[in-house]
Short mmCIF file of C-alpha atoms and ligand atoms in Angstrom, two decimals:
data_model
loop_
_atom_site.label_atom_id
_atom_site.label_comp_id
_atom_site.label_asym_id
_atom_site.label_seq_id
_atom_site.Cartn_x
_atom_site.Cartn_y
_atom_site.Cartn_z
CA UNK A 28 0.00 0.00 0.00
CA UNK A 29 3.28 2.19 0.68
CA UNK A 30 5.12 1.96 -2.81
CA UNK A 31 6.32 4.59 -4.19
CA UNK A 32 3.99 4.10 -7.49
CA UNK A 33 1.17 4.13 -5.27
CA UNK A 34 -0.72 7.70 -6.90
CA UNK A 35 -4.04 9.07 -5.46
CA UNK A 36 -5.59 12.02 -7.18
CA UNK A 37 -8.02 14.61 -5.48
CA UNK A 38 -8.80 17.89 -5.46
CA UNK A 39 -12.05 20.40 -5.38
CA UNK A 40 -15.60 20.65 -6.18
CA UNK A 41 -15.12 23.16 -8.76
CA UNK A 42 -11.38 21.06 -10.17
CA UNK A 43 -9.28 24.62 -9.90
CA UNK A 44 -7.30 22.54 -7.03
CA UNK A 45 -6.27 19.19 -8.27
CA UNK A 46 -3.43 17.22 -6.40
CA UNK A 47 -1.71 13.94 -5.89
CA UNK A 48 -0.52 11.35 -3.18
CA UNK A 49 2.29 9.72 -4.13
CA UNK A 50 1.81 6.91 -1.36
CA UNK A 51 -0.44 5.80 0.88
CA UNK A 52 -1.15 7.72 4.07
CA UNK A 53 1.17 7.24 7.26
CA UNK A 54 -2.67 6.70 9.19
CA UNK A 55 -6.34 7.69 9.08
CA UNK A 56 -8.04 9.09 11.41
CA UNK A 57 -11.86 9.30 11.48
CA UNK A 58 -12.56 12.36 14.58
CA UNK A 59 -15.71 12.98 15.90
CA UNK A 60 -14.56 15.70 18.09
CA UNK A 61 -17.06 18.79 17.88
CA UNK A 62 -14.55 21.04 16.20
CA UNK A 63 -14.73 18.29 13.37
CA UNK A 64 -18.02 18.05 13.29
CA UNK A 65 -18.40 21.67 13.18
CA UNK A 66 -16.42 22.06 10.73
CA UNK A 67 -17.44 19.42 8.12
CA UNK A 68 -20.99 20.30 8.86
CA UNK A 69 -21.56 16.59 9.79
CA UNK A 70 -20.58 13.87 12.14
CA UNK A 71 -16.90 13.33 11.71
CA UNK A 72 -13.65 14.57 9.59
CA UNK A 73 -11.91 11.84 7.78
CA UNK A 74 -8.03 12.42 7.66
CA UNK A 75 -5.08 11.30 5.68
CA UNK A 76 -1.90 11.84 7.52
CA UNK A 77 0.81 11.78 5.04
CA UNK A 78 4.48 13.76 4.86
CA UNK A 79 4.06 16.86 3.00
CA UNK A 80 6.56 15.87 0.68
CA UNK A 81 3.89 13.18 -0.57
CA UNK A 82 1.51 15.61 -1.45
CA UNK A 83 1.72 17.15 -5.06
CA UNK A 84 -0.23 20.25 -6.39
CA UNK A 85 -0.64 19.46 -9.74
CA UNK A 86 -2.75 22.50 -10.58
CA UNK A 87 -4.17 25.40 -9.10
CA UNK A 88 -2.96 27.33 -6.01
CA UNK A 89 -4.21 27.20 -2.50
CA UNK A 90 -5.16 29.80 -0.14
CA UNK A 91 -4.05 28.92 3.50
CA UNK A 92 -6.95 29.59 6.21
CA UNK A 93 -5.39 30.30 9.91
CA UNK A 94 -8.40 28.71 11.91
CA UNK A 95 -8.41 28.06 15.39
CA UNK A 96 -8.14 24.70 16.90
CA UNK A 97 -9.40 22.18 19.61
CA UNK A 98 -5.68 22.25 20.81
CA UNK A 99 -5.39 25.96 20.98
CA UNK A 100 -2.98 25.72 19.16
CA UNK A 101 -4.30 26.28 15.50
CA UNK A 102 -4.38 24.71 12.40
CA UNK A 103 -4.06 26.04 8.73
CA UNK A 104 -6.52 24.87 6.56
CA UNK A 105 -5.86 24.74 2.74
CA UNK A 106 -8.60 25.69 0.79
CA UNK A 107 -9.60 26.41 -2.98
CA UNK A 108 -9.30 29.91 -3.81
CA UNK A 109 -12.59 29.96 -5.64
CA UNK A 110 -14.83 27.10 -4.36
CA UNK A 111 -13.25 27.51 -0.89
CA UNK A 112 -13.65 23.96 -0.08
CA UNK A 113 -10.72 22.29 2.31
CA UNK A 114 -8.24 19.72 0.29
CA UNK A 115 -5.69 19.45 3.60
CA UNK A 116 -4.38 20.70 7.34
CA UNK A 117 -1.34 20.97 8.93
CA UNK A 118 -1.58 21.22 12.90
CA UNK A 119 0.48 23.01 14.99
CA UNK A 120 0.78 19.67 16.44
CA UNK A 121 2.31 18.12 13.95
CA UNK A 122 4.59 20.68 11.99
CA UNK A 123 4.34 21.66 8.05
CA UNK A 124 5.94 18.20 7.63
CA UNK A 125 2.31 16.15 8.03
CA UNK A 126 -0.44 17.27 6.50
CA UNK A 127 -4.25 15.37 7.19
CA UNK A 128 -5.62 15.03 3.58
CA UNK A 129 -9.30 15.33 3.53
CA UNK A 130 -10.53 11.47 2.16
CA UNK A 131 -13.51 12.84 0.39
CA UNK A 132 -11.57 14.78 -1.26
CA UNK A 133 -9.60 12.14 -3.59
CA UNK A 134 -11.05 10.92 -6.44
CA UNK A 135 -11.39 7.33 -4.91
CA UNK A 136 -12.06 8.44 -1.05
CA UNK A 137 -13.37 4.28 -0.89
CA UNK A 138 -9.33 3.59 -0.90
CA UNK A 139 -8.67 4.94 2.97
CA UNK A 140 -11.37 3.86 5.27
CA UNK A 141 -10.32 4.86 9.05
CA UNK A 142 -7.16 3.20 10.65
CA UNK A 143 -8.94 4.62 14.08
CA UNK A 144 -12.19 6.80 15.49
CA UNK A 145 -10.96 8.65 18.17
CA UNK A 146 -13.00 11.68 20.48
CA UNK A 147 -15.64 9.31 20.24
CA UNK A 148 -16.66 10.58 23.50
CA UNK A 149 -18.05 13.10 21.28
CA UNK A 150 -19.49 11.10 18.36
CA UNK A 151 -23.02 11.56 17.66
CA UNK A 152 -25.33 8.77 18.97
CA UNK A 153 -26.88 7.36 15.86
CA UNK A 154 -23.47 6.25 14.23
CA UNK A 155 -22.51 3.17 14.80
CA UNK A 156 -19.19 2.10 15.09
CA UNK A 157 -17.45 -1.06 12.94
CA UNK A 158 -16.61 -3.68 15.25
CA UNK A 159 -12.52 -4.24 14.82
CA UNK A 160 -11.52 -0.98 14.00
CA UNK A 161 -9.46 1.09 17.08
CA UNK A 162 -11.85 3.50 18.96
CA UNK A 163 -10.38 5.43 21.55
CA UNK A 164 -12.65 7.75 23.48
CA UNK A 165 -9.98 11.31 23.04
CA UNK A 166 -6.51 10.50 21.44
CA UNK A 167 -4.37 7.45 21.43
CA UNK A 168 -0.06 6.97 21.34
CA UNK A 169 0.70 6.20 17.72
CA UNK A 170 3.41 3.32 19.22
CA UNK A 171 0.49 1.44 20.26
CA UNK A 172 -1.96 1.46 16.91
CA UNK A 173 0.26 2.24 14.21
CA UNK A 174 2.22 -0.23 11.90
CA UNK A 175 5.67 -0.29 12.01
CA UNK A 176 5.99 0.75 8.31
CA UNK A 177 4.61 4.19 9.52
CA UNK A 178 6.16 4.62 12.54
CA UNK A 179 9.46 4.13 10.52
CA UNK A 180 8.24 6.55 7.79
CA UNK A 181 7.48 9.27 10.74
CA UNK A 182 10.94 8.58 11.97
CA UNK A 183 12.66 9.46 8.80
CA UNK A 184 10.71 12.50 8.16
CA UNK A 185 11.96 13.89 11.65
CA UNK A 186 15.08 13.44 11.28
CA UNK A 187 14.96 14.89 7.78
CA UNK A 188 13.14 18.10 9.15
CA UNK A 189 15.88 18.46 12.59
CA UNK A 190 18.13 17.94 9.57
CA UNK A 191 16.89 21.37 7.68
CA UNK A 192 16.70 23.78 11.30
ZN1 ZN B 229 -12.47 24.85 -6.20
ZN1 ZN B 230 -11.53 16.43 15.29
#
């Protein structure tokens, strides 16, 4: 699912921003934190974590949102200039180095179904749950849920980004 031929197109509702994965993603998250669900005007956000590096613009150019966060801490939300709908985030969390892909926004979304739900202690009470899928009621460690392939992946990408300050 990692190799490097691996391609995923996506992009916006009105096709000004189109873009590629070159891989699959590091992890999925499915959140059903209120910030999430406030912000997708729904029940959940479904995010791609992949190194920036992965992440092609193939046409179009973005405009970067500053919008707060559940952390405090901010995220940036890239958006279509025209259309204004969100193709990715980085999170002060997690540097310019990850960005969280929005699923629905690739061409095949089917392709990256959730690694893990987590705030579920926020999810909305109608949606139920797939039995053997991770569900963690806030956040989780990523040692414990996610493959080594991944964690490996993460590793390199820090060490290229201490690398480059
Ligand atoms: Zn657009
Ligand atoms: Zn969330």
């Amino acid at each position: 699912m990692t190799a490097t031929t691996d391609l995923h197109d996506g992009g916006c509702t009105c096709r000004f921003i189109r873009y590629r994965i070159t891989s699959g993603p590091l992890f999925v998250h499915c959140c059903h934190c209120r910030w999430c669900q406030r912000e997708s005007g729904a029940s959940f956000a479904l995010n791609a974590m992949i190194e920036a590096d992965r992440v092609d613009l193939l046409e179009g150019e973005l405009e970067i949102i500053d919008t707060p966060s559940n952390s405090g801490r901010g995220q940036r939300i890239a958006r279509c200039p025209r259309c204004k709908v969100a193709v990715w985030s980085n999170y002060a969390g997690a540097g310019d180095t990850v960005r969280f892909v929005r699923v629905g926004t690739l061409d095949d979304p089917d392709r990256f179904p959730p690694d893990i739900h987590i705030f579920t202690e926020s999810k909305q009470p109608w949606l139920v749950l797939p039995p053997g899928i991770p569900a963690v009621p806030v956040y989780y460690k990523s040692l414990e849920h996610w493959p080594k392939d991944s964690l490996e992946r993460r590793a390199a990408l820090m060490s290229r980004s201490s690398q480059k300050q």
